[in-house]
């Protein structure tokens, strides 16, 4: 074979290698000329390419924190984290580019006998490539595509993302509108919601909170809580006040959000991150959740001094924040709209709950809701007042809602049995001024068919005389009392009497005694002749009448309870009926406690006898598994008279 014949193949092969090398050099040079991209934008770019070519995205070019936390030996990837980011990105571009070239070559088809090895072998990546279907190893709380901190132990970027999200919420909660100068009363929910709102009086001047007074009396559990919560007030005044109020609002929101979640622990981790959520021993209990939220906000959102100052009463303090914010809302609204209504007050109903200070409307549990009797008073800036009955609420822009659900309430509304099973707190709002007040609605066997007339007869019912100026019931001033003192005419002395009462609807109830009225100052019992009284709560099973000589007493009253009459049915002495006197109307319990015992209910009745003549029967059972306020009906049975009465006791579970 000739020398040229031998050299020719060698030269051809060298030429091929040179061409291949040039291509490779051009590829590297072209990569250097392109502008640098971050790992996140690089991932976006490769994702778009993969979508366009309908090809799976390999793990080598994902650029996530998880991809570079493990080196090729399976250990800690510190060297990978500290390598030059520019070189690493260029290397990943080459790998991605070659994969694209191989994909194109494959799609075109490879002839038999063609060498499929690429002309240039890319460098092996510094981490083991994951399988195509393997998800990136992202730490809890991190987001794919983020870069971890270069220094071990530091909070990674995702934590900063959480802080940024929370900071955004704080900014959204801040009041930014112009404020009207003056004094504004704000309401907010405190630790003990059953007692009503936390009330603050806020003075505003030059668009800044000048002073705040935490009004004593409602919405907190004792002076200790009030004293601790008052420590927050200096932080809510001045230039920083609006931001600190927003932080307290967010604090209360997180408490409610975690408490209302199906998975409390998961919700806590979502809001606070894994590190802080792990510090909560029981995410179902607000008192264990609130300190951790306070710690997170204090350490991450420049309010540590404020949060430390209120340690021990953060729930009530949250209510103070909501209350002051409500005052700012009113100031903003007045400035914007020119509103001149400064307050709204309840006029009707008149009955007051001694524990909460709220007005109480009683509604018959067997009938639709009756709001027709309620009345409010609007107070204007100049001191003038406007009385508004329910029938004119629409005219004045007043609405009634369920405080806890926001549902609108209206007259003759049909409510569910579940709603009627406990007290309903109704909120009355004047929409134009945003002023509001509240009253409670108690559902019970209640009737407005009051006893309005009482008469007596000494001739067997042929003629009747009406009791003039009868005493009214202490429980309900609309009802004639079943105890009366009546002047007895001389011609009636020694004769038998019968009584009858008449209700609003015209129903009559007849009462008789088998004894003659032959003694002054003696209390005679008159029993109802049938059981019709059982259908009307306002009608009693018996009347107790004391007769006095016509010339002796000019002031009818309830008389002295110094004598009892014999029981006409059994022929034995009739004891005066037992009327329970409640020293308190509420029992406080914690979630998970056993329900109150009979002895606990007895302890609330200050005049409960110990001789066994009176017993109790609990008709309702409160739900002790969750926060709530239940009205429990307790039957009081007097065995000496046969009388049964009902008392209502609130059981507060918190």
Coordinates of C-alpha atoms in Angstrom, one line a residue, residues 31-616:
X31 CA -22.7 30.0 26.5
X32 CA -20.3 32.6 27.8
X33 CA -21.7 35.3 25.6
X34 CA -25.2 34.9 27.0
X35 CA -26.2 37.0 30.0
X36 CA -26.2 35.2 33.4
X37 CA -29.5 34.1 34.9
X38 CA -30.4 33.2 38.5
X39 CA -31.2 29.6 39.3
X40 CA -34.9 30.5 39.6
X41 CA -35.0 32.2 36.2
X42 CA -32.9 29.4 34.7
X43 CA -35.5 26.9 35.9
X44 CA -38.3 29.0 34.4
X45 CA -36.5 29.1 31.1
X46 CA -35.8 25.3 31.0
X47 CA -39.4 24.7 32.1
X48 CA -40.7 26.7 29.1
X49 CA -38.3 24.8 26.7
X50 CA -39.5 21.5 28.1
X51 CA -43.1 22.5 27.6
X52 CA -42.4 23.6 24.0
X53 CA -40.6 20.3 23.1
X54 CA -43.0 18.2 25.1
X55 CA -40.1 16.6 26.9
X56 CA -39.7 15.8 30.7
X57 CA -37.6 18.2 32.7
X58 CA -34.6 16.5 34.2
X59 CA -33.4 17.1 37.8
X60 CA -30.0 18.3 36.7
X61 CA -31.3 21.7 35.6
X62 CA -34.0 22.4 38.2
X63 CA -31.9 24.8 40.1
X64 CA -33.7 24.3 43.4
X65 CA -32.3 24.3 46.9
X66 CA -33.0 20.7 47.3
X67 CA -31.0 19.7 44.2
X68 CA -27.8 21.1 45.7
X69 CA -28.1 20.0 49.3
X70 CA -26.5 16.6 48.7
X71 CA -23.2 15.9 47.0
X72 CA -22.2 13.0 44.7
X73 CA -21.2 11.0 47.8
X74 CA -24.6 11.4 49.4
X75 CA -23.3 13.6 52.2
X76 CA -23.8 17.3 53.1
X77 CA -23.6 19.5 50.1
X78 CA -21.7 22.5 51.5
X79 CA -19.1 22.4 48.7
X80 CA -21.9 22.5 46.2
X81 CA -23.5 25.5 48.0
X82 CA -20.2 27.5 48.0
X83 CA -19.2 26.9 44.4
X84 CA -19.1 29.7 41.9
X85 CA -22.7 30.3 40.8
X86 CA -21.8 31.6 37.3
X87 CA -19.7 28.5 36.5
X88 CA -22.4 26.2 37.9
X89 CA -25.1 27.8 35.8
X90 CA -23.0 27.6 32.6
X91 CA -22.3 24.0 33.2
X92 CA -26.0 23.3 33.6
X93 CA -26.8 25.2 30.4
X94 CA -24.4 22.9 28.5
X95 CA -26.0 19.8 29.9
X96 CA -29.5 21.1 29.0
X97 CA -28.3 22.2 25.6
X98 CA -26.7 18.8 24.8
X99 CA -29.9 17.1 26.0
X100 CA -31.8 19.2 23.5
X101 CA -29.4 18.3 20.7
X102 CA -29.6 14.6 21.5
X103 CA -33.4 14.9 21.6
X104 CA -33.3 16.4 18.1
X105 CA -30.9 13.8 16.8
X106 CA -33.1 11.0 18.1
X107 CA -36.2 12.6 16.6
X108 CA -34.6 12.6 13.2
X109 CA -33.6 9.0 13.4
X110 CA -30.2 7.3 13.5
X111 CA -28.8 5.3 10.6
X112 CA -27.4 1.9 11.2
X113 CA -23.7 1.9 11.9
X114 CA -23.7 5.6 13.0
X115 CA -21.7 6.3 16.2
X116 CA -24.2 7.7 18.9
X117 CA -21.6 8.9 21.3
X118 CA -21.7 12.7 21.6
X119 CA -18.6 14.5 20.2
X120 CA -18.0 16.2 23.6
X121 CA -18.9 14.6 26.9
X122 CA -20.3 17.1 29.4
X123 CA -18.9 17.3 32.9
X124 CA -20.6 15.1 35.5
X125 CA -22.8 17.2 37.7
X126 CA -21.7 17.7 41.3
X127 CA -24.8 16.0 42.6
X128 CA -26.4 12.7 41.8
X129 CA -29.1 13.2 39.2
X130 CA -32.5 12.3 40.5
X131 CA -34.9 10.1 38.6
X132 CA -37.1 11.9 36.2
X133 CA -40.2 11.5 38.4
X134 CA -38.5 12.4 41.7
X135 CA -39.7 15.6 43.3
X136 CA -37.0 18.0 44.6
X137 CA -36.0 17.6 48.2
X138 CA -37.6 20.8 49.5
X139 CA -37.5 21.5 53.3
X140 CA -40.8 22.1 55.1
X141 CA -41.7 25.8 54.7
X142 CA -39.5 26.2 51.6
X143 CA -40.8 26.8 48.1
X144 CA -39.3 25.1 45.0
X145 CA -37.0 27.4 43.1
X146 CA -35.6 29.3 46.2
X147 CA -32.0 29.5 47.1
X148 CA -30.9 28.4 50.7
X149 CA -28.9 30.6 52.9
X150 CA -25.1 30.4 52.4
X151 CA -24.5 30.2 56.2
X152 CA -25.8 27.1 57.9
X153 CA -28.2 27.8 60.8
X154 CA -29.5 31.0 59.3
X155 CA -33.2 31.4 58.4
X156 CA -33.6 30.4 54.8
X157 CA -35.3 32.6 52.2
X158 CA -38.7 30.9 52.6
X159 CA -38.8 32.2 56.2
X160 CA -38.3 35.7 54.9
X161 CA -41.2 35.0 52.5
X162 CA -43.4 34.1 55.5
X163 CA -42.3 37.3 57.3
X164 CA -43.0 39.3 54.2
X165 CA -46.5 37.7 53.9
X166 CA -47.3 38.6 57.5
X167 CA -45.9 42.1 57.1
X168 CA -48.3 42.5 54.1
X169 CA -51.2 41.5 56.3
X170 CA -50.2 44.0 58.9
X171 CA -50.1 46.7 56.3
X172 CA -53.6 45.7 55.0
X173 CA -55.0 45.9 58.6
X174 CA -53.6 49.4 59.1
X175 CA -56.0 52.3 59.0
X176 CA -54.9 54.8 56.3
X177 CA -57.9 57.2 56.1
X178 CA -57.9 60.7 57.5
X179 CA -59.3 60.8 61.0
X180 CA -61.7 63.3 62.5
X181 CA -60.7 65.0 65.7
X182 CA -62.7 64.2 68.8
X183 CA -63.7 61.5 71.3
X184 CA -64.8 58.1 70.0
X185 CA -66.1 55.0 71.8
X186 CA -64.8 51.7 70.4
X187 CA -66.0 48.2 71.1
X188 CA -64.1 44.9 70.7
X189 CA -64.4 41.3 71.9
X190 CA -62.3 40.5 75.0
X191 CA -61.4 37.4 76.9
X192 CA -64.9 36.9 78.3
X193 CA -67.2 37.5 75.3
X194 CA -70.3 36.5 77.4
X195 CA -69.9 39.7 79.3
X196 CA -70.0 42.0 76.3
X197 CA -67.5 44.0 74.4
X198 CA -64.3 45.6 75.6
X199 CA -65.0 49.4 75.6
X200 CA -62.4 52.1 75.1
X201 CA -62.7 55.8 74.9
X202 CA -60.2 57.2 72.3
X203 CA -59.2 60.8 71.9
X204 CA -57.9 61.7 68.4
X205 CA -56.2 64.9 67.4
X206 CA -54.3 65.8 64.2
X207 CA -54.8 62.4 62.7
X208 CA -53.1 60.7 65.7
X209 CA -54.4 58.9 68.8
X210 CA -53.7 61.2 71.7
X211 CA -55.1 59.1 74.6
X212 CA -57.0 55.9 75.3
X213 CA -59.0 54.9 78.4
X214 CA -60.0 51.3 78.9
X215 CA -63.5 51.6 80.3
X216 CA -64.1 49.5 83.4
X217 CA -67.1 47.2 83.6
X218 CA -67.5 44.9 80.6
X219 CA -65.7 42.4 78.4
X220 CA -62.9 41.2 80.7
X221 CA -62.5 38.7 83.6
X222 CA -61.5 40.7 86.6
X223 CA -59.4 43.7 87.4
X224 CA -56.2 41.7 87.0
X225 CA -56.8 41.2 83.3
X226 CA -57.8 44.8 82.9
X227 CA -54.7 46.0 84.6
X228 CA -52.4 43.9 82.5
X229 CA -54.2 44.7 79.3
X230 CA -53.9 48.4 80.0
X231 CA -50.2 48.1 79.6
X232 CA -50.7 48.0 75.8
X233 CA -52.3 51.5 75.7
X234 CA -49.0 53.5 75.5
X235 CA -48.1 51.4 72.4
X236 CA -51.4 52.3 70.7
X237 CA -50.9 56.1 71.0
X238 CA -48.8 58.4 68.8
X239 CA -47.3 57.8 65.4
X240 CA -46.7 54.0 65.8
X241 CA -50.2 53.4 67.2
X242 CA -51.9 52.5 63.9
X243 CA -49.3 49.8 63.1
X244 CA -49.4 48.3 66.6
X245 CA -53.2 48.2 66.4
X246 CA -52.9 46.3 63.1
X247 CA -50.5 43.8 64.8
X248 CA -53.0 43.2 67.6
X249 CA -55.8 42.7 65.0
X250 CA -53.6 40.2 63.2
X251 CA -52.9 38.5 66.5
X252 CA -56.6 38.0 67.2
X253 CA -57.2 36.8 63.6
X254 CA -54.5 34.1 63.9
X255 CA -56.0 33.0 67.3
X256 CA -59.5 32.7 65.7
X257 CA -58.1 31.1 62.5
X258 CA -56.2 28.3 64.3
X259 CA -59.1 27.7 66.7
X260 CA -61.6 27.4 63.8
X261 CA -59.5 25.1 61.6
X262 CA -60.3 21.5 61.1
X263 CA -56.6 20.6 61.6
X264 CA -55.4 23.1 64.3
X265 CA -51.7 22.1 64.2
X266 CA -51.6 22.2 60.4
X267 CA -53.1 25.7 60.4
X268 CA -50.6 26.9 63.0
X269 CA -47.7 25.6 60.9
X270 CA -49.2 27.4 57.9
X271 CA -49.4 30.7 59.7
X272 CA -46.3 30.6 61.9
X273 CA -44.0 28.2 60.2
X274 CA -42.8 24.8 61.4
X275 CA -40.4 26.2 64.0
X276 CA -42.9 28.2 66.0
X277 CA -45.8 25.8 65.4
X278 CA -43.7 23.0 67.0
X279 CA -43.7 25.0 70.3
X280 CA -47.5 24.8 70.7
X281 CA -48.2 21.8 72.9
X282 CA -51.9 21.8 72.1
X283 CA -53.1 23.9 69.1
X284 CA -56.8 23.3 70.1
X285 CA -56.4 25.6 73.2
X286 CA -56.2 29.3 72.7
X287 CA -54.3 29.9 75.9
X288 CA -51.5 27.6 74.6
X289 CA -51.6 29.1 71.1
X290 CA -51.6 32.8 72.0
X291 CA -48.1 33.0 73.7
X292 CA -46.5 31.4 70.6
X293 CA -48.2 33.8 68.2
X294 CA -47.1 36.6 70.5
X295 CA -43.5 35.3 70.5
X296 CA -43.4 35.1 66.7
X297 CA -44.8 38.5 66.1
X298 CA -42.5 40.0 68.8
X299 CA -39.4 38.5 67.3
X300 CA -40.1 39.1 63.7
X301 CA -42.2 42.2 63.4
X302 CA -40.7 44.9 65.7
X303 CA -43.2 44.7 68.5
X304 CA -41.4 42.6 71.2
X305 CA -41.6 45.2 73.9
X306 CA -45.4 45.6 73.4
X307 CA -45.9 41.8 73.4
X308 CA -43.8 41.3 76.4
X309 CA -45.6 44.0 78.3
X310 CA -49.0 42.3 77.9
X311 CA -47.8 38.8 78.8
X312 CA -50.6 37.1 80.7
X313 CA -53.6 38.8 79.2
X314 CA -53.1 38.7 75.5
X315 CA -56.7 37.7 74.6
X316 CA -58.1 40.7 76.5
X317 CA -55.4 42.9 75.0
X318 CA -56.4 41.7 71.6
X319 CA -59.9 42.9 72.4
X320 CA -58.4 46.3 73.4
X321 CA -56.7 46.5 70.0
X322 CA -60.0 45.7 68.3
X323 CA -61.8 48.2 70.4
X324 CA -59.4 51.1 69.6
X325 CA -59.5 50.1 65.9
X326 CA -63.3 50.3 66.0
X327 CA -62.9 53.9 67.4
X328 CA -60.6 54.7 64.5
X329 CA -63.1 53.2 62.0
X330 CA -65.8 55.5 63.4
X331 CA -63.5 58.5 63.2
X332 CA -62.6 57.7 59.6
X333 CA -66.2 57.3 58.7
X334 CA -67.3 60.5 60.3
X335 CA -64.5 62.5 58.5
X336 CA -65.4 60.9 55.2
X337 CA -69.2 61.1 55.3
X338 CA -69.9 64.1 57.6
X339 CA -72.0 61.8 59.9
X340 CA -73.4 63.5 63.1
X341 CA -74.8 60.4 64.9
X342 CA -72.5 59.7 67.8
X343 CA -74.2 56.9 69.7
X344 CA -77.0 54.3 69.6
X345 CA -78.7 53.1 72.8
X346 CA -81.3 50.4 73.5
X347 CA -84.6 51.7 75.0
X348 CA -86.6 48.5 74.7
X349 CA -86.5 45.8 76.0
X350 CA -86.0 47.3 79.5
X351 CA -85.0 44.1 81.3
X352 CA -81.3 43.9 82.0
X353 CA -79.0 40.9 82.5
X354 CA -77.3 41.5 85.8
X355 CA -74.1 39.6 84.7
X356 CA -73.5 41.1 81.2
X357 CA -75.3 44.5 81.6
X358 CA -77.1 43.8 78.3
X359 CA -80.7 44.3 77.7
X360 CA -82.7 41.1 77.5
X361 CA -85.5 40.3 75.1
X362 CA -87.5 37.1 75.9
X363 CA -89.0 35.3 73.0
X364 CA -91.4 32.3 73.0
X365 CA -89.4 29.3 71.9
X366 CA -92.5 27.8 70.2
X367 CA -93.1 30.9 68.0
X368 CA -91.2 32.9 65.3
X369 CA -88.8 35.5 66.5
X370 CA -90.6 38.6 67.8
X371 CA -88.6 41.9 67.4
X372 CA -91.6 44.2 67.1
X373 CA -91.2 45.6 70.6
X374 CA -87.6 46.7 70.4
X375 CA -86.7 50.4 70.3
X376 CA -83.5 52.4 70.1
X377 CA -82.3 55.9 70.6
X378 CA -80.0 57.7 68.2
X379 CA -77.8 60.5 69.8
X380 CA -76.7 63.3 67.6
X381 CA -73.5 65.4 67.9
X382 CA -75.5 68.4 69.1
X383 CA -77.1 66.3 71.9
X384 CA -80.5 65.9 70.4
X385 CA -82.0 62.4 70.5
X386 CA -84.3 60.4 68.1
X387 CA -86.4 57.5 69.3
X388 CA -86.7 54.8 66.6
X389 CA -89.2 51.9 67.0
X390 CA -88.5 48.7 65.1
X391 CA -91.1 49.6 62.6
X392 CA -89.0 52.5 61.5
X393 CA -85.6 50.8 61.4
X394 CA -85.5 50.7 57.6
X395 CA -86.2 54.4 57.4
X396 CA -83.2 55.3 59.6
X397 CA -80.9 52.6 58.1
X398 CA -80.8 50.4 61.2
X399 CA -80.4 46.6 61.0
X400 CA -80.3 43.7 63.4
X401 CA -77.9 40.9 63.0
X402 CA -76.6 37.8 64.8
X403 CA -73.4 39.0 66.4
X404 CA -71.6 35.7 66.0
X405 CA -72.7 34.7 62.5
X406 CA -73.5 38.1 60.9
X407 CA -76.9 36.7 59.7
X408 CA -79.6 39.4 59.4
X409 CA -82.4 39.0 61.9
X410 CA -85.9 40.3 61.3
X411 CA -89.4 40.1 62.9
X412 CA -91.3 36.9 62.5
X413 CA -88.2 35.1 61.4
X414 CA -88.2 31.3 61.9
X415 CA -85.0 30.2 63.7
X416 CA -83.7 26.7 64.0
X417 CA -84.0 24.7 67.3
X418 CA -80.2 24.7 67.6
X419 CA -80.2 28.5 67.5
X420 CA -83.0 28.6 70.1
X421 CA -81.1 26.2 72.4
X422 CA -78.9 29.0 73.8
X423 CA -78.9 32.8 74.2
X424 CA -78.6 34.7 70.9
X425 CA -76.6 38.0 71.0
X426 CA -78.2 40.5 68.6
X427 CA -76.3 43.4 67.2
X428 CA -78.1 46.6 66.3
X429 CA -76.2 48.8 63.8
X430 CA -76.9 52.2 62.5
X431 CA -75.3 51.7 59.1
X432 CA -74.7 55.4 58.3
X433 CA -72.6 56.1 61.4
X434 CA -71.4 52.5 62.0
X435 CA -72.4 52.9 65.7
X436 CA -73.8 49.7 67.2
X437 CA -75.2 48.2 70.4
X438 CA -76.2 44.8 71.5
X439 CA -79.0 42.9 73.4
X440 CA -79.5 39.3 74.3
X441 CA -82.4 37.1 73.2
X442 CA -83.5 34.4 75.5
X443 CA -85.7 31.6 74.2
X444 CA -88.0 29.9 76.6
X445 CA -91.6 28.9 77.2
X446 CA -92.6 32.5 77.1
X447 CA -95.9 34.2 76.5
X448 CA -97.0 37.7 76.0
X449 CA -100.6 36.7 77.0
X450 CA -100.2 38.6 80.3
X451 CA -102.7 38.5 83.2
X452 CA -104.2 42.0 83.1
X453 CA -107.4 41.7 85.2
X454 CA -108.3 40.2 88.6
X455 CA -111.8 40.0 90.0
X456 CA -113.6 38.4 93.0
X457 CA -117.1 37.4 93.9
X458 CA -118.8 36.7 97.2
X459 CA -122.2 35.5 95.7
X460 CA -121.0 32.5 93.8
X461 CA -120.1 34.4 90.6
X462 CA -123.3 36.3 90.0
X463 CA -121.6 39.6 90.5
X464 CA -117.9 40.5 90.2
X465 CA -115.7 43.3 91.6
X466 CA -112.4 44.2 90.1
X467 CA -109.3 44.5 92.1
X468 CA -108.3 48.1 91.8
X469 CA -104.6 49.0 91.4
X470 CA -103.4 45.4 91.7
X471 CA -99.8 44.7 92.6
X472 CA -97.6 43.7 89.6
X473 CA -95.3 40.7 89.3
X474 CA -91.7 41.4 90.3
X475 CA -90.5 39.2 87.5
X476 CA -92.6 40.9 84.8
X477 CA -94.2 44.3 85.3
X478 CA -96.7 43.5 82.5
X479 CA -98.3 40.8 84.7
X480 CA -100.6 41.0 87.7
X481 CA -99.0 39.3 90.7
X482 CA -100.6 36.2 92.2
X483 CA -100.1 37.7 95.6
X484 CA -102.5 40.5 96.5
X485 CA -103.8 42.4 99.6
X486 CA -107.4 43.4 99.3
X487 CA -109.6 45.5 101.5
X488 CA -112.6 43.5 102.7
X489 CA -116.0 45.1 103.0
X490 CA -117.8 44.4 106.2
X491 CA -120.7 42.7 104.5
X492 CA -118.4 40.1 103.0
X493 CA -116.8 39.1 106.2
X494 CA -117.5 35.4 107.0
X495 CA -118.5 34.5 103.4
X496 CA -116.7 32.4 100.8
X497 CA -115.1 34.1 97.9
X498 CA -114.1 33.0 94.4
X499 CA -111.5 34.7 92.1
X500 CA -111.0 34.9 88.4
X501 CA -108.2 36.4 86.3
X502 CA -108.3 37.5 82.6
X503 CA -105.4 37.5 80.1
X504 CA -104.7 39.8 77.2
X505 CA -106.3 37.3 74.8
X506 CA -109.4 37.1 76.9
X507 CA -108.7 33.7 78.5
X508 CA -110.1 33.4 82.1
X509 CA -108.8 31.3 85.0
X510 CA -111.1 30.6 88.0
X511 CA -109.8 30.1 91.5
X512 CA -111.7 28.8 94.6
X513 CA -111.1 28.2 98.3
X514 CA -113.2 26.0 100.7
X515 CA -112.7 28.3 103.6
X516 CA -114.8 31.4 104.5
X517 CA -113.0 34.7 104.8
X518 CA -113.4 35.1 108.5
X519 CA -110.1 36.6 109.6
X520 CA -108.2 39.8 108.7
X521 CA -104.5 39.6 108.0
X522 CA -104.7 35.9 107.1
X523 CA -103.3 34.8 103.8
X524 CA -105.9 32.6 102.0
X525 CA -105.0 30.2 99.2
X526 CA -107.2 29.9 96.1
X527 CA -106.4 27.0 93.8
X528 CA -107.2 27.0 90.1
X529 CA -110.2 24.8 89.4
X530 CA -108.6 23.2 86.3
X531 CA -105.2 22.9 84.6
X532 CA -105.8 25.6 81.9
X533 CA -103.2 27.7 83.7
X534 CA -100.5 25.2 82.5
X535 CA -100.9 26.5 78.9
X536 CA -100.0 30.1 79.9
X537 CA -96.8 30.8 81.8
X538 CA -98.3 34.0 83.1
X539 CA -101.1 32.3 84.9
X540 CA -100.3 30.7 88.3
X541 CA -101.7 27.5 89.7
X542 CA -102.9 29.4 92.8
X543 CA -103.6 32.9 94.2
X544 CA -102.5 34.1 97.6
X545 CA -104.8 36.7 99.0
X546 CA -104.6 38.6 102.3
X547 CA -107.8 40.5 103.3
X548 CA -107.5 43.5 105.5
X549 CA -110.3 45.6 107.1
X550 CA -111.5 48.3 104.7
X551 CA -110.6 51.1 107.1
X552 CA -107.2 49.9 108.2
X553 CA -104.9 49.9 105.2
X554 CA -105.2 52.5 102.4
X555 CA -102.2 51.2 100.5
X556 CA -102.8 47.9 98.8
X557 CA -99.6 45.8 98.5
X558 CA -98.4 42.2 98.7
X559 CA -99.2 41.9 102.5
X560 CA -97.2 40.1 105.2
X561 CA -96.6 36.4 104.9
X562 CA -97.6 35.6 108.5
X563 CA -100.3 32.9 108.0
X564 CA -101.0 30.0 105.6
X565 CA -104.3 28.5 104.8
X566 CA -105.2 24.8 104.8
X567 CA -104.9 22.9 101.6
X568 CA -108.5 22.5 100.3
X569 CA -107.7 19.4 98.3
X570 CA -105.9 17.4 101.0
X571 CA -107.3 18.9 104.2
X572 CA -103.9 19.7 105.6
X573 CA -102.1 23.0 106.1
X574 CA -100.7 24.5 102.9
X575 CA -97.2 25.8 103.2
X576 CA -96.4 29.0 101.4
X577 CA -95.1 28.1 98.0
X578 CA -91.3 28.1 97.6
X579 CA -89.9 30.9 95.4
X580 CA -86.2 30.4 94.5
X581 CA -83.9 33.4 94.9
X582 CA -80.8 33.2 92.8
X583 CA -77.6 34.7 94.2
X584 CA -76.0 34.3 90.7
X585 CA -77.3 33.2 87.3
X586 CA -74.1 31.8 85.8
X587 CA -71.7 28.9 86.4
X588 CA -68.2 29.2 84.8
X589 CA -66.5 26.0 83.5
X590 CA -63.6 25.0 81.3
X591 CA -63.7 23.0 78.1
X592 CA -63.6 19.3 79.1
X593 CA -64.9 19.8 82.6
X594 CA -67.9 17.7 83.9
X595 CA -71.2 19.5 83.6
X596 CA -72.4 21.2 86.8
X597 CA -73.8 19.0 89.5
X598 CA -77.1 19.4 91.3
X599 CA -75.2 20.7 94.3
X600 CA -73.6 23.4 92.1
X601 CA -77.1 24.5 90.9
X602 CA -78.4 24.4 94.5
X603 CA -75.6 26.6 95.7
X604 CA -76.8 29.4 93.4
X605 CA -80.3 29.4 95.2
X606 CA -79.7 31.4 98.3
X607 CA -82.9 30.4 100.1
X608 CA -82.7 26.7 99.2
X609 CA -84.0 24.7 102.3
X610 CA -82.0 21.8 103.7
X611 CA -85.1 19.8 104.9
X612 CA -85.7 18.0 101.7
X613 CA -88.9 19.8 101.0
X614 CA -87.5 21.2 97.7
X615 CA -85.7 19.3 95.0
X616 CA -84.2 20.2 91.6

